Amino acid sequence: MLLDTSLPTDAAALAELRESNRLRELHDRIEDQVEELLGCLAPHDPFGGRSRSHAVTDVLGARPDQYGRWAWYPWSGRLVHVLPEPEFRLVRTDRNRDKITREQQQGLLRRRIGFVGLSVGSSAALTCAMEGVAGAFRLADFDRLGLSNLNRLRAGVHDIGVEKSVLCARRMYELDPYLDIEIFRRGITEDTIEDFFGDGSDGQGLDLLIEECDTPWVKVAARERARERRIPVLMDTNDRGVLDVERFDLEPGRPLFHGRTGAVTAADVRDLDRDAALRLLLDIVDENMLSTAMTDALTRVGHTLSSWPQLASGVMLGAALVTDAARRILLGRPFPSGRHCLDLQDLVPAVPVPHGAGR
């Protein structure tokens, strides 16, 4: 929740919060943020010949508490004073320059990305938010955080049992309280899928879809909707640095999954049993492209393994690949459909180092 103390109702709410036992931490470093703002606007002479205190006071005015906004985080009990939105965004993304220009950054922040699946997808969502690749997000996942998720998700033991969509949104709001985030706690279903994609005619549609779920119907149905609406789709396989890109925005007749599953439809995969679902997923990711470890593991899932293995390093790599691809696509830079692989084991072969080398 963002509070503007120049508004009487918000000022009253802020006063009530300050006196309540819900408030655990008051964080007001607005002067430091203003100092950074001045440095970003004029790196050669931030204070314009004035002292630091005079320059900051000139920005804050007579009522520093009314400058900017107060961000209230009820899950942690923190109340944080932040810059107004344009200034906040300028400072928070300033170190992106000029890998991303200010004009490009402003354009990116007007875009909306949908994320389906927030195990692997949560890191990608956080990285996109951190880099300023989109200012609006829709997050869909029906699952809750479990202890076994903590090998790859940015969370703590105090988050066990929290819905993954809620947890991801919290992390994103904590780094940028001005984000526009909608969560779909039941994930993508026949009842929610149309709302998730939105109506492009009113500016509420998705500009890009990141699909990272394991449910066959959702994978197929989401792509059907994306193709109908000419929305590009990205998917990180979380194995060997494989990134799938489907540019339905440029190729509206493109077959789903690069044609690896034929003319399969969502209706075809609605009631697959476990073995058939696994077979479909293997066709989607191309079993021949998997690492040796993953190929071996898939034969043991449900027997000696509870699920297929995923590592934090692979998830973080996937988040970087997805974010980079999303930025380039949303900026209109060339980025073709297809399967793209960045496998460090291929790039840096495991060659034994001679004893004593480098000493």
Short mmCIF file of C-alpha atoms in Angstrom, two decimals:
data_model
loop_
_atom_site.label_atom_id
_atom_site.label_comp_id
_atom_site.label_asym_id
_atom_site.label_seq_id
_atom_site.Cartn_x
_atom_site.Cartn_y
_atom_site.Cartn_z
CA MET A 1 0.00 0.00 0.00
CA LEU A 2 1.27 3.47 -0.94
CA LEU A 3 0.25 6.45 1.21
CA ASP A 4 0.31 10.09 0.09
CA THR A 5 0.29 12.26 3.21
CA SER A 6 -0.87 15.30 1.25
CA LEU A 7 -4.25 13.53 1.13
CA PRO A 8 -6.21 13.71 4.41
CA THR A 9 -7.36 10.07 4.31
CA ASP A 10 -3.82 8.81 3.69
CA ALA A 11 -2.40 11.12 6.37
CA ALA A 12 -4.91 9.71 8.85
CA ALA A 13 -4.06 6.15 7.86
CA LEU A 14 -0.34 6.88 8.29
CA ALA A 15 -0.91 8.41 11.74
CA GLU A 16 -2.94 5.37 12.76
CA LEU A 17 -0.20 3.04 11.56
CA ARG A 18 2.47 4.94 13.49
CA GLU A 19 0.53 4.40 16.72
CA SER A 20 -0.44 0.79 16.08
CA ASN A 21 1.29 -2.40 17.16
CA ARG A 22 1.34 -3.51 13.51
CA LEU A 23 4.29 -1.20 12.86
CA ARG A 24 7.53 -3.03 13.59
CA GLU A 25 10.02 -0.85 11.68
CA LEU A 26 9.91 2.75 10.47
CA HIS A 27 12.46 3.35 7.71
CA ASP A 28 12.92 6.96 6.66
CA ARG A 29 16.06 7.59 4.60
CA ILE A 30 14.45 10.10 2.27
CA GLU A 31 17.37 12.57 2.55
CA ASP A 32 19.78 9.90 1.29
CA GLN A 33 17.45 9.15 -1.63
CA VAL A 34 17.19 12.85 -2.51
CA GLU A 35 20.98 13.13 -2.43
CA GLU A 36 21.17 10.22 -4.88
CA LEU A 37 18.52 11.88 -7.04
CA LEU A 38 20.56 15.06 -7.27
CA GLY A 39 23.64 13.03 -8.19
CA CYS A 40 21.75 11.22 -10.96
CA LEU A 41 20.38 14.48 -12.40
CA ALA A 42 23.69 16.34 -12.32
CA PRO A 43 26.65 13.97 -11.73
CA HIS A 44 29.14 16.79 -12.39
CA ASP A 45 27.67 19.10 -9.70
CA PRO A 46 24.95 17.41 -7.64
CA PHE A 47 24.37 20.26 -5.18
CA GLY A 48 24.68 23.19 -7.60
CA GLY A 49 27.27 24.98 -5.51
CA ARG A 50 25.23 24.64 -2.32
CA SER A 51 25.91 22.52 0.72
CA ARG A 52 24.48 19.04 0.77
CA SER A 53 21.95 19.92 3.46
CA HIS A 54 20.72 23.05 1.67
CA ALA A 55 20.37 21.23 -1.64
CA VAL A 56 18.39 18.40 -0.06
CA THR A 57 16.19 20.80 1.91
CA ASP A 58 15.36 22.72 -1.27
CA VAL A 59 13.92 19.50 -2.71
CA LEU A 60 12.10 18.29 0.39
CA GLY A 61 10.53 21.63 1.31
CA ALA A 62 9.11 22.57 4.69
CA ARG A 63 7.26 19.23 5.20
CA PRO A 64 9.68 16.40 4.39
CA ASP A 65 7.11 13.84 5.60
CA GLN A 66 4.78 14.94 2.78
CA TYR A 67 7.40 14.52 0.07
CA GLY A 68 7.14 11.32 -1.93
CA ARG A 69 5.16 8.37 -0.63
CA TRP A 70 5.11 6.00 2.33
CA ALA A 71 5.13 2.31 1.40
CA TRP A 72 3.39 0.04 3.93
CA TYR A 73 4.36 -3.65 3.92
CA PRO A 74 1.88 -5.42 6.23
CA TRP A 75 3.59 -8.83 5.97
CA SER A 76 6.76 -7.48 7.58
CA GLY A 77 5.35 -4.52 9.53
CA ARG A 78 7.68 -2.09 7.73
CA LEU A 79 6.79 1.48 6.80
CA VAL A 80 9.23 2.97 4.29
CA HIS A 81 9.54 6.55 2.99
CA VAL A 82 10.33 6.61 -0.75
CA LEU A 83 10.75 9.18 -3.51
CA PRO A 84 7.82 10.13 -5.77
CA GLU A 85 7.34 7.60 -8.58
CA PRO A 86 9.17 9.37 -11.45
CA GLU A 87 12.14 10.26 -9.26
CA PHE A 88 12.15 6.83 -7.60
CA ARG A 89 12.24 5.12 -10.99
CA LEU A 90 14.94 7.44 -12.29
CA VAL A 91 17.24 6.73 -9.36
CA ARG A 92 16.49 3.02 -9.06
CA THR A 93 17.31 2.37 -12.72
CA ASP A 94 20.06 4.97 -13.12
CA ARG A 95 22.85 2.39 -12.99
CA ASN A 96 21.28 0.61 -15.97
CA ARG A 97 22.45 3.46 -18.20
CA ASP A 98 23.42 3.29 -20.98
CA LYS A 99 22.95 -0.40 -21.44
CA ILE A 100 19.35 0.74 -21.18
CA THR A 101 18.80 4.43 -21.95
CA ARG A 102 16.37 6.48 -19.90
CA GLU A 103 14.01 6.67 -22.85
CA GLN A 104 14.11 2.89 -23.28
CA GLN A 105 13.60 2.42 -19.55
CA GLN A 106 10.48 4.57 -19.62
CA GLY A 107 9.14 2.55 -22.54
CA LEU A 108 9.83 -0.75 -20.80
CA LEU A 109 8.03 0.36 -17.66
CA ARG A 110 4.86 0.79 -19.71
CA ARG A 111 4.83 -2.90 -20.64
CA ARG A 112 3.07 -5.85 -18.97
CA ILE A 113 4.50 -9.37 -18.59
CA GLY A 114 2.65 -12.50 -17.50
CA PHE A 115 4.39 -15.29 -15.57
CA VAL A 116 2.87 -18.76 -15.33
CA GLY A 117 4.64 -20.99 -12.82
CA LEU A 118 6.58 -19.39 -9.98
CA SER A 119 9.18 -21.93 -8.99
CA VAL A 120 11.58 -21.34 -11.86
CA GLY A 121 9.47 -18.35 -12.89
CA SER A 122 9.82 -16.42 -9.64
CA SER A 123 13.51 -15.69 -10.21
CA ALA A 124 12.77 -14.50 -13.73
CA ALA A 125 9.96 -12.27 -12.46
CA LEU A 126 12.21 -10.76 -9.79
CA THR A 127 15.03 -10.19 -12.26
CA CYS A 128 12.70 -8.51 -14.76
CA ALA A 129 11.38 -6.26 -12.00
CA MET A 130 14.88 -5.51 -10.75
CA GLU A 131 16.09 -4.56 -14.23
CA GLY A 132 12.97 -2.52 -14.95
CA VAL A 133 11.84 -4.79 -17.77
CA ALA A 134 8.10 -3.99 -17.47
CA GLY A 135 6.24 -2.03 -14.84
CA ALA A 136 3.17 -4.28 -14.71
CA PHE A 137 3.05 -8.01 -14.02
CA ARG A 138 0.56 -10.86 -13.74
CA LEU A 139 1.69 -13.81 -11.64
CA ALA A 140 -0.07 -17.18 -11.73
CA ASP A 141 0.61 -20.23 -9.57
CA PHE A 142 -1.66 -22.43 -7.44
CA ASP A 143 1.12 -23.89 -5.29
CA ARG A 144 2.55 -22.98 -1.89
CA LEU A 145 6.19 -22.83 -0.88
CA GLY A 146 7.59 -26.04 0.57
CA LEU A 147 10.89 -26.74 2.28
CA SER A 148 12.18 -28.57 -0.82
CA ASN A 149 11.65 -25.38 -2.87
CA LEU A 150 14.30 -23.59 -0.85
CA ASN A 151 17.08 -25.15 -2.91
CA ARG A 152 16.20 -22.70 -5.72
CA LEU A 153 13.70 -20.05 -4.55
CA ARG A 154 14.65 -16.79 -2.83
CA ALA A 155 12.74 -17.25 0.39
CA GLY A 156 13.24 -18.25 4.01
CA VAL A 157 11.96 -20.90 6.34
CA HIS A 158 9.45 -18.37 7.69
CA ASP A 159 7.83 -18.37 4.21
CA ILE A 160 6.98 -22.09 4.16
CA GLY A 161 3.29 -22.47 3.38
CA VAL A 162 2.95 -19.05 1.71
CA GLU A 163 1.46 -19.07 -1.78
CA LYS A 164 4.21 -18.73 -4.38
CA SER A 165 2.33 -16.01 -6.23
CA VAL A 166 1.99 -13.99 -3.03
CA LEU A 167 5.60 -14.55 -2.05
CA CYS A 168 6.87 -13.45 -5.46
CA ALA A 169 4.69 -10.33 -5.43
CA ARG A 170 5.99 -9.40 -1.98
CA ARG A 171 9.61 -9.60 -3.09
CA MET A 172 8.85 -7.49 -6.16
CA TYR A 173 6.97 -4.83 -4.17
CA GLU A 174 9.85 -4.64 -1.69
CA LEU A 175 12.24 -3.55 -4.44
CA ASP A 176 9.71 -1.30 -6.22
CA PRO A 177 6.47 -0.33 -4.42
CA TYR A 178 5.19 1.42 -7.57
CA LEU A 179 4.86 -1.81 -9.56
CA ASP A 180 1.45 -2.89 -10.83
CA ILE A 181 1.10 -6.57 -9.85
CA GLU A 182 -1.91 -8.86 -10.16
CA ILE A 183 -1.77 -12.36 -8.69
CA PHE A 184 -3.76 -15.41 -9.74
CA ARG A 185 -3.69 -17.65 -6.68
CA ARG A 186 -5.46 -20.56 -8.37
CA GLY A 187 -3.04 -20.47 -11.26
CA ILE A 188 -4.27 -20.72 -14.84
CA THR A 189 -7.59 -22.53 -15.23
CA GLU A 190 -10.42 -22.40 -17.73
CA ASP A 191 -12.06 -19.84 -15.42
CA THR A 192 -9.02 -17.56 -15.07
CA ILE A 193 -7.11 -17.77 -18.34
CA GLU A 194 -9.03 -15.03 -20.16
CA ASP A 195 -8.61 -12.60 -17.26
CA PHE A 196 -4.92 -13.48 -17.06
CA PHE A 197 -4.31 -12.54 -20.69
CA GLY A 198 -6.56 -9.48 -20.48
CA ASP A 199 -8.10 -7.43 -23.21
CA GLY A 200 -5.48 -5.87 -25.46
CA SER A 201 -7.95 -3.31 -26.76
CA ASP A 202 -8.09 -1.50 -23.42
CA GLY A 203 -4.36 -1.51 -22.74
CA GLN A 204 -4.63 -4.27 -20.15
CA GLY A 205 -3.37 -7.12 -22.31
CA LEU A 206 -0.02 -8.86 -21.95
CA ASP A 207 2.95 -7.79 -24.02
CA LEU A 208 4.92 -10.96 -23.25
CA LEU A 209 4.34 -14.35 -21.62
CA ILE A 210 6.91 -16.27 -19.57
CA GLU A 211 5.68 -19.86 -19.20
CA GLU A 212 7.39 -22.02 -16.54
CA CYS A 213 4.81 -24.56 -15.40
CA ASP A 214 4.62 -28.36 -15.57
CA THR A 215 0.91 -28.84 -16.32
CA PRO A 216 0.36 -29.92 -19.96
CA TRP A 217 -3.06 -28.26 -20.34
CA VAL A 218 -1.74 -24.93 -19.07
CA LYS A 219 1.35 -25.07 -21.31
CA VAL A 220 -0.75 -25.68 -24.42
CA ALA A 221 -3.73 -23.46 -23.56
CA ALA A 222 -1.47 -20.53 -22.67
CA ARG A 223 0.27 -20.75 -26.03
CA GLU A 224 -3.03 -21.03 -27.87
CA ARG A 225 -4.16 -17.77 -26.27
CA ALA A 226 -0.78 -16.15 -26.87
CA ARG A 227 -0.84 -17.09 -30.55
CA GLU A 228 -4.41 -15.80 -30.96
CA ARG A 229 -3.35 -12.46 -29.42
CA ARG A 230 0.06 -12.36 -31.14
CA ILE A 231 1.99 -12.37 -27.84
CA PRO A 232 5.58 -13.70 -27.78
CA VAL A 233 6.35 -16.56 -25.36
CA LEU A 234 9.58 -17.39 -23.52
CA MET A 235 10.35 -20.61 -21.61
CA ASP A 236 13.47 -21.56 -19.69
CA THR A 237 13.93 -25.33 -19.50
CA ASN A 238 16.25 -25.10 -16.46
CA ASP A 239 18.65 -27.60 -18.00
CA ARG A 240 21.75 -26.81 -20.08
CA GLY A 241 20.79 -23.14 -20.28
CA VAL A 242 18.07 -23.82 -22.83
CA LEU A 243 15.75 -20.94 -23.72
CA ASP A 244 12.73 -21.40 -25.99
CA VAL A 245 11.47 -18.38 -27.91
CA GLU A 246 8.15 -18.38 -29.77
CA ARG A 247 7.56 -15.12 -31.64
CA PHE A 248 3.83 -15.38 -32.16
CA ASP A 249 3.84 -11.59 -32.49
CA LEU A 250 5.85 -11.92 -35.71
CA GLU A 251 4.70 -15.40 -36.79
CA PRO A 252 0.98 -15.79 -35.96
CA GLY A 253 0.82 -19.10 -37.80
CA ARG A 254 3.79 -20.61 -35.99
CA PRO A 255 3.16 -24.13 -34.59
CA LEU A 256 3.25 -24.48 -30.81
CA PHE A 257 6.52 -25.68 -29.26
CA HIS A 258 8.29 -25.20 -32.62
CA GLY A 259 6.15 -28.03 -34.02
CA ARG A 260 7.66 -30.69 -31.72
CA THR A 261 4.23 -31.82 -30.53
CA GLY A 262 2.46 -31.72 -33.88
CA ALA A 263 -1.01 -30.18 -33.95
CA VAL A 264 -1.74 -30.92 -30.29
CA THR A 265 -4.45 -28.79 -28.66
CA ALA A 266 -5.32 -28.02 -25.06
CA ALA A 267 -8.37 -30.24 -25.36
CA ASP A 268 -6.12 -33.15 -26.41
CA VAL A 269 -4.03 -32.97 -23.24
CA ARG A 270 -6.72 -32.14 -20.68
CA ASP A 271 -6.95 -35.64 -19.14
CA LEU A 272 -3.52 -37.17 -19.72
CA ASP A 273 -2.32 -39.70 -17.17
CA ARG A 274 1.08 -39.29 -15.53
CA ASP A 275 3.04 -41.31 -18.10
CA ALA A 276 1.42 -39.60 -21.07
CA ALA A 277 1.99 -36.19 -19.50
CA LEU A 278 5.67 -36.98 -18.98
CA ARG A 279 5.93 -38.15 -22.58
CA LEU A 280 4.46 -34.88 -23.79
CA LEU A 281 6.82 -32.84 -21.63
CA LEU A 282 9.78 -34.78 -23.01
CA ASP A 283 8.59 -34.04 -26.54
CA ILE A 284 8.30 -30.36 -25.66
CA VAL A 285 11.82 -30.05 -24.25
CA ASP A 286 13.29 -32.55 -26.75
CA GLU A 287 14.63 -35.49 -24.77
CA ASN A 288 17.75 -35.65 -26.96
CA MET A 289 18.73 -32.15 -25.87
CA LEU A 290 18.63 -32.88 -22.13
CA SER A 291 21.75 -33.26 -20.01
CA THR A 292 22.85 -36.76 -19.08
CA ALA A 293 21.97 -36.11 -15.43
CA MET A 294 18.45 -34.94 -16.28
CA THR A 295 17.80 -37.81 -18.69
CA ASP A 296 18.83 -40.31 -16.02
CA ALA A 297 16.79 -38.56 -13.34
CA LEU A 298 13.56 -38.62 -15.36
CA THR A 299 13.61 -42.43 -15.39
CA ARG A 300 13.72 -42.45 -11.58
CA VAL A 301 11.08 -39.80 -10.79
CA GLY A 302 8.41 -41.37 -8.62
CA HIS A 303 10.70 -44.27 -7.72
CA THR A 304 13.93 -43.05 -6.13
CA LEU A 305 13.41 -39.31 -6.83
CA SER A 306 10.43 -37.24 -5.67
CA SER A 307 10.64 -34.94 -8.73
CA TRP A 308 13.07 -33.89 -11.43
CA PRO A 309 16.19 -32.07 -10.19
CA GLN A 310 16.59 -28.31 -10.40
CA LEU A 311 19.55 -26.28 -9.14
CA ALA A 312 19.66 -22.68 -7.95
CA SER A 313 22.48 -21.93 -10.40
CA GLY A 314 20.34 -23.17 -13.29
CA VAL A 315 17.35 -21.16 -12.11
CA MET A 316 19.43 -17.98 -11.80
CA LEU A 317 20.95 -18.54 -15.24
CA GLY A 318 17.47 -19.05 -16.66
CA ALA A 319 16.28 -15.83 -15.01
CA ALA A 320 19.13 -13.93 -16.65
CA LEU A 321 18.43 -15.44 -20.06
CA VAL A 322 14.69 -14.77 -19.83
CA THR A 323 15.19 -11.18 -18.68
CA ASP A 324 17.72 -10.40 -21.40
CA ALA A 325 15.47 -11.91 -24.07
CA ALA A 326 12.39 -10.12 -22.71
CA ARG A 327 14.18 -6.77 -22.75
CA ARG A 328 15.38 -7.21 -26.31
CA ILE A 329 11.97 -8.32 -27.57
CA LEU A 330 10.09 -5.51 -25.82
CA LEU A 331 12.56 -2.96 -27.17
CA GLY A 332 11.98 -4.25 -30.69
CA ARG A 333 15.46 -5.65 -31.19
CA PRO A 334 15.95 -8.74 -33.39
CA PHE A 335 15.45 -11.96 -31.45
CA PRO A 336 14.28 -14.94 -33.50
CA SER A 337 12.05 -17.84 -32.58
CA GLY A 338 13.77 -21.10 -31.79
CA ARG A 339 15.64 -23.00 -29.13
CA HIS A 340 18.77 -21.31 -27.88
CA CYS A 341 21.29 -23.07 -25.62
CA LEU A 342 23.94 -21.64 -23.30
CA ASP A 343 25.52 -24.71 -21.71
CA LEU A 344 28.59 -23.88 -19.63
CA GLN A 345 29.72 -27.50 -19.69
CA ASP A 346 29.91 -27.31 -23.48
CA LEU A 347 31.51 -23.87 -23.46
CA VAL A 348 34.07 -24.85 -20.80
CA PRO A 349 34.77 -28.59 -21.20
CA ALA A 350 35.74 -30.50 -18.08
CA VAL A 351 39.41 -31.04 -18.98
CA PRO A 352 41.63 -32.30 -16.12
CA VAL A 353 44.12 -29.70 -14.92
CA PRO A 354 47.71 -31.00 -14.75
CA HIS A 355 49.02 -31.39 -11.22
CA GLY A 356 50.81 -28.24 -10.07
CA ALA A 357 49.46 -26.06 -12.91
CA GLY A 358 49.10 -22.40 -12.04
CA ARG A 359 51.48 -22.52 -9.08
#
